Amino acid sequence: MEKLIFEKSVVGRKAYTLPKIDVPLSEGIPNKFARKKDARLPETSEIEVARHFQHLAHQNFNIEKGMYPLGSCTMKYNPKINEKTAALPGFASSHPLTNDEFSQGSLQLMFELGEMLKEITGLQGVSLQPAAGSQGELTGIYMFRAYHQHRNDTARDTILVPDSSHGTNPASAAIAGYKVDTIKTNESGRIDIEHLKSRLGNHVAGFMITNPSTVGLFESQILKVRELINECGGLMYMDGANFNALLTLARPGDMGFDCVHINLHKTFSTPHGGGGPGSGPVCVSERLRDYLPVPQVRFEDNKYSLENDRPESIGRFHTFNGNFGVLVRAYTYMRMLGKTGMRAVSENAVINANYLFRKIDKYFDVPFDDHCMHEFIISGNRQKKQGANTKDIGKRLLDYGFHAPTVYFPITVPEAMLIEPTETENKQNLDEFADAMISIAKEVEENPELVKTAPHSTHLRRLDEAKAARMLNISWRNYKN
Ligand SMILES: *Cc1c(COP(=O)(O)O)cnc(C)c1O
């Protein structure tokens, strides 16, 4: 095994070059704060440091190593130019307390990004403040509540959520103080309209749907659903985290939604995973506009400014203007693509998923035999009976150089694998992934033990996943549990 940086340390070896001091030498650190013993830092040469970090990077899976078909997460390739613009000193070094007069460029970027998001969602208002998709959901549901309260319609205490929605949807509704009533979906993965009808009434504050749903299907009855919800006085929320399926093809505003959040860190190209930062802007219909968080970016008399004087606003959801660097990346991405480029994004996302689906569907169980959107579901039920389950298949994929798909989600499908190839993979990559899946299916038939004990080629084999998540230890020391 490769030696760790501390083990490579040799006293006296150096790898630093400090710039010449250009400020007066200070008195030094007050004695009571000064270190009594030297810090134990590794002493190595520059190349050893470079090798150390390369080595660590190689142990990890990432999109630049191979395809990352993690359903619902849109782990696509993010163009490097986005990083360049986000790092421009005018953006990156701008202090968030700088007054409007000296922040015109940043404000213009936020304003124009907001206008583009309104255009692609077909809605009338926007806030860039939420720092994640789930926070966008909470923002939206707070606005629903403000809307009903403002009309003195305060008996509405329930949000209806189909069972094909992302788990964050019922969680957000509950955190906002609502009861959650789960609406069933039918065998085609769409809303059970009769069940929905039986749950309607003037206790309904709104309906919250992930579209496309977590099984990768477009809700084809959405106009009917909208009609029913609006009839009973409820509002419509769409979880648009996976907007790469719809971009320029369909607009939530045209379907009658009052609020939609979009995950900039998925569709609009900010690398994510490992916890952020992200951005989940919300777009709203005319009737929710007054409740949007403050501040709002305003453009008047050729000047951009931050508007705080909005009496009906639900308030602030994040310090300053949210995660600004993510906004710069999204803006760059959209301006680079333009309308035709954005159309290619959604078309390729959908075509790639359908192509891959139909290449492997014969080898696995298929819960919904229908055209998918940007992702699709297969089940490892058949393989489980042969001796290796979905988890084992996910692990075995690592040996083939692919990241595992999303597994055991959505929970409505047993042994689920949710596969999202994304729009940035070409036909050769899709073919290679399909070949890997087919070959694993054959391995399960012939030698399930091989799959059950995978991965065989990675630095570490099977981790205790609960511990890895809850008791993460990233120290170089080899602690004994
Ligand atoms: C990722 C995702 C979310 C949550 O977004 P976060 O930014 O992780 O909070 C919500 N809904 C769907 C459909 C998603 O794919």
Coordinates of C-alpha atoms and ligand atoms in Angstrom, one line a residue:
M1 CA 0.0 0.0 0.0
E2 CA 1.1 3.5 -0.8
K3 CA 2.7 5.3 2.2
L4 CA 0.9 8.2 3.8
I5 CA 2.4 11.6 3.9
F6 CA 3.4 11.4 7.6
E7 CA 5.1 8.1 7.0
K8 CA 7.1 9.6 4.1
S9 CA 8.3 12.5 6.3
V10 CA 12.0 12.9 6.8
V11 CA 13.3 15.5 9.2
G12 CA 14.7 18.5 7.4
R13 CA 13.1 17.9 4.0
K14 CA 11.3 21.0 2.7
A15 CA 8.6 21.9 0.2
Y16 CA 7.8 25.5 0.7
T17 CA 8.8 28.8 -0.8
L18 CA 7.6 31.8 1.1
P19 CA 7.3 35.2 -0.5
K20 CA 9.5 38.0 0.7
I21 CA 8.0 39.7 3.7
D22 CA 6.4 43.1 2.7
V23 CA 5.0 44.3 6.0
P24 CA 6.8 45.4 9.1
L25 CA 8.0 42.5 11.3
S26 CA 5.6 42.3 14.2
E27 CA 6.5 41.7 17.8
G28 CA 5.5 38.1 17.3
I29 CA 2.8 36.1 19.0
P30 CA 2.2 37.0 22.6
N31 CA 4.0 34.4 24.8
K32 CA 0.9 32.9 26.3
F33 CA -0.4 32.0 22.8
A34 CA 2.9 30.8 21.4
R35 CA 3.6 27.1 20.9
K36 CA 6.0 25.6 23.3
K37 CA 6.8 22.6 21.1
D38 CA 7.2 22.4 17.4
A39 CA 4.1 21.3 15.5
R40 CA 4.3 17.7 14.2
L41 CA 4.0 18.4 10.5
P42 CA 5.2 16.1 7.8
E43 CA 8.5 17.2 6.2
T44 CA 8.6 16.2 2.6
S45 CA 9.7 17.5 -0.8
E46 CA 7.2 19.1 -3.2
I47 CA 6.9 16.1 -5.4
E48 CA 6.0 13.9 -2.5
V49 CA 3.2 16.3 -1.6
A50 CA 1.9 16.3 -5.2
R51 CA 2.1 12.5 -5.3
H52 CA 0.3 12.3 -2.0
F53 CA -2.7 14.3 -3.2
Q54 CA -2.8 12.6 -6.6
H55 CA -2.8 9.2 -4.8
L56 CA -5.7 10.2 -2.6
A57 CA -7.6 11.5 -5.6
H58 CA -7.1 8.2 -7.5
Q59 CA -8.6 6.3 -4.6
N60 CA -11.8 8.2 -4.9
F61 CA -14.4 7.8 -7.6
N62 CA -15.2 10.9 -9.5
I63 CA -16.9 12.0 -12.8
E64 CA -13.5 12.6 -14.4
K65 CA -12.6 8.9 -13.7
G66 CA -15.8 7.4 -15.1
M67 CA -19.5 7.5 -15.6
Y68 CA -21.5 8.3 -12.5
P69 CA -25.1 7.2 -13.1
L70 CA -26.4 8.1 -9.7
G71 CA -30.2 8.5 -10.3
S72 CA -31.8 11.7 -9.2
C73 CA -28.4 13.3 -8.5
T74 CA -27.4 14.4 -12.0
M75 CA -23.7 13.7 -11.6
K76 CA -22.8 15.0 -15.0
Y77 CA -19.7 16.6 -16.3
N78 CA -19.5 20.3 -15.4
P79 CA -17.6 22.5 -17.9
K80 CA -14.4 24.0 -16.5
I81 CA -15.2 27.5 -17.8
N82 CA -17.8 27.8 -15.0
E83 CA -15.0 27.5 -12.5
K84 CA -13.0 30.2 -14.3
T85 CA -15.8 32.7 -14.1
A86 CA -16.7 31.8 -10.5
A87 CA -13.1 32.5 -9.6
L88 CA -12.9 35.9 -11.3
P89 CA -11.7 38.3 -8.6
G90 CA -14.6 40.7 -9.3
F91 CA -17.0 38.0 -8.2
A92 CA -14.9 35.8 -5.8
S93 CA -13.4 38.7 -3.8
S94 CA -16.5 40.9 -3.6
H95 CA -17.5 41.3 0.0
P96 CA -21.2 40.6 0.5
L97 CA -21.6 43.8 2.5
T98 CA -20.3 46.0 -0.4
N99 CA -23.0 48.5 -1.1
D100 CA -25.2 48.3 -4.2
E101 CA -23.3 51.0 -6.0
F102 CA -20.1 48.9 -6.0
S103 CA -21.8 45.6 -6.7
Q104 CA -23.5 46.4 -10.0
G105 CA -21.9 43.5 -11.8
S106 CA -22.9 40.9 -9.2
L107 CA -26.4 42.3 -8.9
Q108 CA -26.8 42.3 -12.7
L109 CA -25.7 38.6 -12.8
M110 CA -28.3 37.7 -10.2
F111 CA -31.0 39.7 -11.9
E112 CA -30.3 38.2 -15.3
L113 CA -30.0 34.7 -13.9
G114 CA -33.4 35.2 -12.2
E115 CA -34.9 36.4 -15.5
M116 CA -33.6 33.3 -17.3
L117 CA -35.0 31.0 -14.6
K118 CA -38.4 32.7 -14.8
E119 CA -38.3 32.2 -18.6
I120 CA -37.5 28.5 -18.4
T121 CA -40.0 27.8 -15.7
G122 CA -42.7 30.0 -17.2
L123 CA -43.2 31.7 -13.8
Q124 CA -43.3 35.4 -12.7
G125 CA -41.2 35.7 -9.6
V126 CA -37.9 34.3 -8.3
S127 CA -35.6 34.1 -5.3
L128 CA -32.0 32.8 -5.6
Q129 CA -31.6 32.6 -1.9
P130 CA -32.2 28.9 -0.9
A131 CA -29.0 27.0 -0.5
A132 CA -30.3 23.6 -1.6
G133 CA -33.3 22.0 -3.3
S134 CA -34.7 21.0 0.1
Q135 CA -34.4 24.5 1.4
G136 CA -36.2 25.7 -1.8
E137 CA -39.0 23.4 -0.9
L138 CA -39.3 24.8 2.6
T139 CA -39.2 28.3 1.2
G140 CA -42.1 27.4 -1.2
I141 CA -44.2 25.8 1.5
Y142 CA -43.7 28.8 3.8
M143 CA -45.0 31.0 0.9
F144 CA -48.0 28.7 0.6
R145 CA -48.8 29.3 4.2
A146 CA -48.3 33.0 3.9
Y147 CA -50.7 33.0 1.0
H148 CA -53.5 31.2 2.8
Q149 CA -52.9 33.2 6.0
H150 CA -53.1 36.5 4.1
R151 CA -56.5 35.4 2.8
N152 CA -57.6 34.4 6.3
D153 CA -58.0 30.9 5.0
T154 CA -56.2 29.4 8.0
A155 CA -57.9 26.0 8.4
R156 CA -55.8 24.5 5.6
D157 CA -53.4 22.2 7.5
T158 CA -52.5 19.5 4.9
I159 CA -50.1 19.1 2.0
L160 CA -50.8 16.2 -0.4
V161 CA -47.7 14.3 -1.6
P162 CA -47.7 11.4 -4.0
D163 CA -45.7 8.3 -2.9
S164 CA -43.5 8.8 -6.0
S165 CA -42.2 12.1 -4.6
H166 CA -38.6 12.7 -3.4
G167 CA -38.3 12.1 0.3
T168 CA -37.5 15.7 1.0
N169 CA -41.0 16.7 -0.2
P170 CA -43.0 15.3 2.7
A171 CA -40.1 16.2 5.1
S172 CA -40.3 19.9 4.0
A173 CA -44.1 20.0 4.4
A174 CA -43.8 18.5 7.8
I175 CA -41.0 20.9 8.9
A176 CA -43.2 23.8 7.8
G177 CA -45.9 22.5 10.2
Y178 CA -48.2 20.7 7.8
K179 CA -49.8 17.3 8.0
V180 CA -48.7 15.2 5.1
D181 CA -51.2 13.0 3.3
T182 CA -49.7 10.5 0.9
I183 CA -51.4 10.0 -2.5
K184 CA -51.1 6.6 -4.1
T185 CA -49.7 6.1 -7.6
N186 CA -51.0 3.4 -9.9
E187 CA -49.3 0.5 -11.7
S188 CA -48.2 2.9 -14.5
G189 CA -46.4 5.0 -11.9
R190 CA -48.8 8.0 -12.3
I191 CA -51.2 9.6 -9.7
D192 CA -54.2 7.5 -8.7
I193 CA -56.8 10.1 -9.6
E194 CA -59.6 8.4 -7.7
H195 CA -57.5 8.2 -4.5
L196 CA -56.5 11.9 -5.0
K197 CA -60.2 12.9 -5.3
S198 CA -61.0 11.1 -2.1
R199 CA -58.4 13.2 -0.2
L200 CA -59.5 16.6 -1.4
G201 CA -61.2 19.3 0.7
N202 CA -60.8 22.7 2.2
H203 CA -58.2 21.3 4.6
V204 CA -55.8 21.1 1.6
A205 CA -53.1 23.8 1.5
G206 CA -51.3 22.4 -1.5
F207 CA -50.1 19.5 -3.6
M208 CA -46.4 18.8 -3.8
I209 CA -45.1 16.6 -6.7
T210 CA -41.7 15.6 -8.0
N211 CA -41.9 15.8 -11.8
P212 CA -40.5 13.8 -13.4
S213 CA -41.1 11.5 -10.4
T214 CA -38.5 9.5 -8.6
V215 CA -39.3 6.6 -11.0
G216 CA -38.2 8.7 -13.9
L217 CA -41.7 9.2 -15.4
F218 CA -43.5 12.4 -16.4
E219 CA -46.9 12.9 -14.7
S220 CA -49.1 12.8 -17.7
Q221 CA -52.2 13.8 -15.8
I222 CA -50.8 16.9 -14.3
L223 CA -53.4 19.2 -15.9
K224 CA -56.2 17.2 -14.4
V225 CA -54.4 17.2 -11.0
R226 CA -54.0 21.0 -11.2
E227 CA -57.7 21.4 -11.9
L228 CA -58.7 19.3 -8.9
I229 CA -56.3 21.0 -6.5
N230 CA -57.2 24.5 -7.6
E231 CA -60.9 23.7 -7.4
C232 CA -60.5 22.9 -3.7
G233 CA -58.4 26.0 -3.1
G234 CA -55.0 24.4 -2.9
L235 CA -51.7 25.5 -4.4
M236 CA -49.4 23.5 -6.7
Y237 CA -45.7 22.9 -5.9
M238 CA -43.3 21.2 -8.2
D239 CA -40.0 19.7 -7.2
G240 CA -37.9 20.6 -10.2
A241 CA -34.6 19.3 -8.9
N242 CA -34.2 17.2 -12.0
F243 CA -34.9 19.9 -14.5
N244 CA -32.5 18.5 -17.1
A245 CA -35.4 16.3 -18.2
L246 CA -37.6 19.3 -19.1
L247 CA -35.3 22.2 -19.9
T248 CA -36.9 24.2 -22.8
L249 CA -39.3 21.2 -23.5
A250 CA -41.9 22.0 -20.9
R251 CA -42.6 24.7 -18.3
P252 CA -44.1 24.2 -14.8
G253 CA -45.8 27.6 -15.1
D254 CA -47.7 26.4 -18.2
M255 CA -48.8 23.3 -16.2
G256 CA -50.3 25.5 -13.6
F257 CA -47.7 25.3 -10.8
D258 CA -47.4 28.1 -8.3
C259 CA -43.9 27.3 -7.1
V260 CA -41.0 25.3 -8.4
H261 CA -37.5 24.9 -7.1
I262 CA -34.6 24.1 -9.4
N263 CA -31.3 22.6 -8.2
L264 CA -28.6 24.7 -9.8
H265 CA -26.0 22.2 -8.5
K266 CA -27.6 19.5 -10.5
T267 CA -29.0 20.7 -13.8
F268 CA -27.0 24.0 -14.0
S269 CA -23.6 22.6 -13.5
T270 CA -22.0 23.0 -10.1
P271 CA -20.1 20.0 -9.0
H272 CA -21.8 18.5 -5.9
G273 CA -21.6 15.7 -3.5
G274 CA -19.8 15.7 -0.2
G275 CA -22.2 18.3 1.1
G276 CA -22.2 21.4 -1.0
P277 CA -22.4 24.3 -1.6
G278 CA -25.6 24.2 -3.6
S279 CA -28.4 26.4 -4.7
G280 CA -32.1 25.8 -5.0
P281 CA -33.8 28.9 -6.4
V282 CA -37.6 29.1 -6.3
C283 CA -39.7 30.5 -9.0
V284 CA -43.3 31.5 -8.2
S285 CA -46.6 32.4 -9.9
E286 CA -48.0 35.9 -9.7
R287 CA -50.1 35.1 -6.6
L288 CA -47.1 34.1 -4.5
R289 CA -44.8 36.9 -5.7
D290 CA -45.3 39.2 -2.7
Y291 CA -44.3 36.5 -0.3
L292 CA -40.8 35.8 -1.8
P293 CA -37.8 36.1 0.6
V294 CA -36.0 39.4 0.9
P295 CA -33.9 41.0 -0.5
Q296 CA -35.1 40.9 -4.1
V297 CA -32.8 42.3 -6.9
R298 CA -34.5 45.3 -8.6
F299 CA -33.5 47.0 -11.8
E300 CA -34.7 50.6 -12.1
D301 CA -33.3 53.7 -13.8
N302 CA -30.5 51.6 -15.2
K303 CA -29.3 50.6 -11.8
Y304 CA -29.5 47.4 -9.9
S305 CA -30.3 47.4 -6.2
L306 CA -31.4 45.1 -3.3
E307 CA -34.9 45.7 -2.2
N308 CA -35.7 44.9 1.4
D309 CA -39.0 46.8 1.8
R310 CA -41.5 44.1 1.1
P311 CA -44.0 43.8 3.9
E312 CA -45.6 40.5 2.9
S313 CA -42.3 38.7 2.5
I314 CA -41.7 35.5 4.5
G315 CA -38.3 37.0 5.4
R316 CA -34.8 35.7 4.9
F317 CA -33.8 32.1 4.2
H318 CA -30.0 32.6 3.9
T319 CA -27.4 35.2 4.8
F320 CA -26.8 37.7 2.0
N321 CA -27.7 36.4 -1.4
G322 CA -27.3 32.6 -1.0
N323 CA -24.4 30.7 -2.4
F324 CA -23.2 33.3 -4.9
G325 CA -20.5 31.2 -6.5
V326 CA -23.1 28.6 -7.6
L327 CA -25.1 31.4 -9.2
V328 CA -22.1 32.5 -11.3
R329 CA -21.6 28.9 -12.5
A330 CA -25.3 28.5 -13.4
Y331 CA -25.2 31.9 -15.2
T332 CA -22.1 31.0 -17.2
Y333 CA -23.5 27.6 -18.1
M334 CA -26.8 29.0 -19.4
R335 CA -25.2 31.8 -21.3
M336 CA -22.7 29.4 -22.9
L337 CA -25.4 27.0 -24.0
G338 CA -28.1 29.5 -25.1
K339 CA -31.6 28.3 -26.0
T340 CA -30.5 25.6 -28.5
G341 CA -27.8 24.3 -26.3
M342 CA -30.3 24.0 -23.4
R343 CA -32.6 22.1 -25.6
A344 CA -29.8 19.7 -26.5
V345 CA -29.2 19.2 -22.8
S346 CA -32.8 17.9 -22.1
E347 CA -33.1 16.0 -25.4
N348 CA -29.8 14.2 -24.7
A349 CA -30.6 13.5 -21.1
V350 CA -33.9 11.8 -22.1
I351 CA -32.5 10.0 -25.2
N352 CA -29.5 8.7 -23.3
A353 CA -31.7 7.3 -20.5
N354 CA -34.1 5.6 -22.9
Y355 CA -31.3 4.2 -25.0
L356 CA -29.6 2.7 -22.0
F357 CA -32.9 1.5 -20.5
R358 CA -33.7 -0.5 -23.7
K359 CA -30.2 -2.0 -23.9
I360 CA -30.4 -3.6 -20.5
D361 CA -34.1 -4.0 -19.8
K362 CA -34.2 -7.7 -20.8
Y363 CA -31.6 -8.7 -18.2
F364 CA -33.4 -7.2 -15.2
D365 CA -36.9 -6.8 -13.8
V366 CA -38.6 -3.7 -15.1
P367 CA -41.3 -2.2 -12.8
F368 CA -42.5 0.4 -15.3
D369 CA -42.3 -0.6 -19.0
D370 CA -42.7 2.9 -20.4
H371 CA -40.7 5.7 -22.0
C372 CA -38.6 7.3 -19.3
M373 CA -37.4 10.9 -18.8
H374 CA -33.8 11.6 -17.7
E375 CA -33.6 8.4 -15.6
F376 CA -35.1 4.9 -15.3
I377 CA -35.8 2.2 -12.8
I378 CA -34.8 -1.5 -12.9
S379 CA -35.1 -4.0 -10.1
G380 CA -32.5 -6.6 -9.0
N381 CA -35.3 -8.9 -7.9
R382 CA -34.4 -11.7 -10.4
Q383 CA -30.7 -11.5 -9.4
K384 CA -31.6 -11.5 -5.7
K385 CA -33.2 -14.9 -6.1
Q386 CA -30.1 -16.1 -7.9
G387 CA -27.9 -15.2 -5.0
A388 CA -26.7 -11.6 -5.4
N389 CA -28.8 -8.5 -4.6
T390 CA -28.9 -4.9 -5.8
K391 CA -26.3 -3.8 -3.4
D392 CA -23.9 -6.5 -4.7
I393 CA -24.5 -5.3 -8.3
G394 CA -23.7 -1.8 -7.3
K395 CA -20.4 -2.9 -5.7
R396 CA -19.5 -5.0 -8.7
L397 CA -19.9 -2.1 -11.0
L398 CA -17.0 -0.4 -9.3
D399 CA -14.8 -3.2 -10.6
Y400 CA -15.9 -2.3 -14.1
G401 CA -14.9 1.3 -13.6
F402 CA -18.4 2.8 -13.0
H403 CA -20.0 4.4 -10.0
A404 CA -23.0 2.5 -8.7
P405 CA -26.5 3.8 -9.5
T406 CA -28.8 5.0 -6.8
V407 CA -29.9 1.8 -5.0
Y408 CA -32.9 0.9 -2.9
F409 CA -34.6 4.2 -3.8
P410 CA -37.4 4.9 -4.4
I411 CA -38.6 2.7 -1.6
T412 CA -41.8 1.8 -3.5
V413 CA -39.8 -0.5 -5.8
P414 CA -38.0 -3.5 -4.2
E415 CA -34.3 -4.0 -5.0
A416 CA -34.5 -0.7 -7.0
M417 CA -31.7 0.7 -9.1
L418 CA -32.3 4.2 -10.3
I419 CA -30.1 4.9 -13.2
E420 CA -29.4 8.4 -14.6
P421 CA -26.7 8.4 -17.3
T422 CA -27.0 12.2 -17.8
E423 CA -26.6 14.1 -21.0
T424 CA -22.9 14.4 -20.9
E425 CA -22.1 10.7 -21.7
N426 CA -21.7 9.7 -25.3
K427 CA -23.0 6.5 -27.0
Q428 CA -19.7 4.6 -26.5
N429 CA -19.9 5.2 -22.7
L430 CA -23.5 4.2 -22.6
D431 CA -22.6 1.0 -24.5
E432 CA -19.8 0.2 -22.1
F433 CA -22.0 0.7 -19.1
A434 CA -24.7 -1.5 -20.7
D435 CA -22.1 -4.2 -21.4
A436 CA -21.0 -4.1 -17.8
M437 CA -24.6 -4.4 -16.5
I438 CA -25.2 -7.3 -18.8
S439 CA -22.0 -9.0 -17.9
I440 CA -22.8 -8.6 -14.2
A441 CA -26.3 -10.1 -14.7
K442 CA -24.5 -13.1 -16.3
E443 CA -22.0 -13.4 -13.5
V444 CA -24.9 -13.5 -11.0
E445 CA -26.3 -16.5 -12.9
E446 CA -23.1 -18.3 -13.2
N447 CA -21.1 -17.3 -10.1
P448 CA -23.0 -15.1 -7.6
E449 CA -20.2 -15.4 -5.1
L450 CA -18.0 -13.2 -7.4
V451 CA -20.6 -10.5 -7.3
K452 CA -21.5 -10.9 -3.6
T453 CA -17.8 -10.3 -2.6
A454 CA -17.2 -7.4 -4.9
P455 CA -15.5 -4.9 -5.2
H456 CA -12.3 -6.8 -5.9
S457 CA -10.2 -3.9 -7.4
T458 CA -10.8 -0.9 -5.1
H459 CA -8.5 0.4 -2.4
L460 CA -11.1 -0.4 0.2
R461 CA -13.7 -3.2 -0.1
R462 CA -17.0 -2.9 1.8
L463 CA -17.2 -0.3 4.4
D464 CA -19.5 -0.1 7.4
E465 CA -21.8 2.4 5.7
A466 CA -23.4 3.7 8.8
K467 CA -20.1 4.3 10.4
A468 CA -18.6 5.8 7.3
A469 CA -21.4 8.3 7.3
R470 CA -21.8 8.9 11.0
M471 CA -18.4 8.5 12.4
L472 CA -16.2 9.7 9.5
N473 CA -12.6 9.6 10.3
I474 CA -10.4 11.4 7.8
S475 CA -7.3 11.5 10.0
W476 CA -4.1 9.9 8.7
R477 CA -3.9 8.0 12.0
N478 CA -4.9 4.4 12.1
Y479 CA -7.3 4.6 15.0
K480 CA -8.4 1.3 16.5
N481 CA -12.2 1.7 16.0
Ligands
LIG1 C1 -31.6 16.2 -5.0 C2 -33.1 16.3 -4.9 C3 -33.7 17.0 -3.9 C4 -32.9 17.6 -2.8 O1 -32.0 18.6 -3.2 P1 -30.8 19.1 -2.2 O2 -30.1 20.2 -2.9 O3 -30.0 17.9 -1.9 O4 -31.5 19.5 -0.9 C5 -35.0 17.1 -3.9 N1 -35.8 16.5 -4.9 C6 -35.2 15.8 -5.9 C7 -36.1 15.2 -6.9 C8 -33.9 15.6 -5.9 O5 -33.3 14.9 -6.9

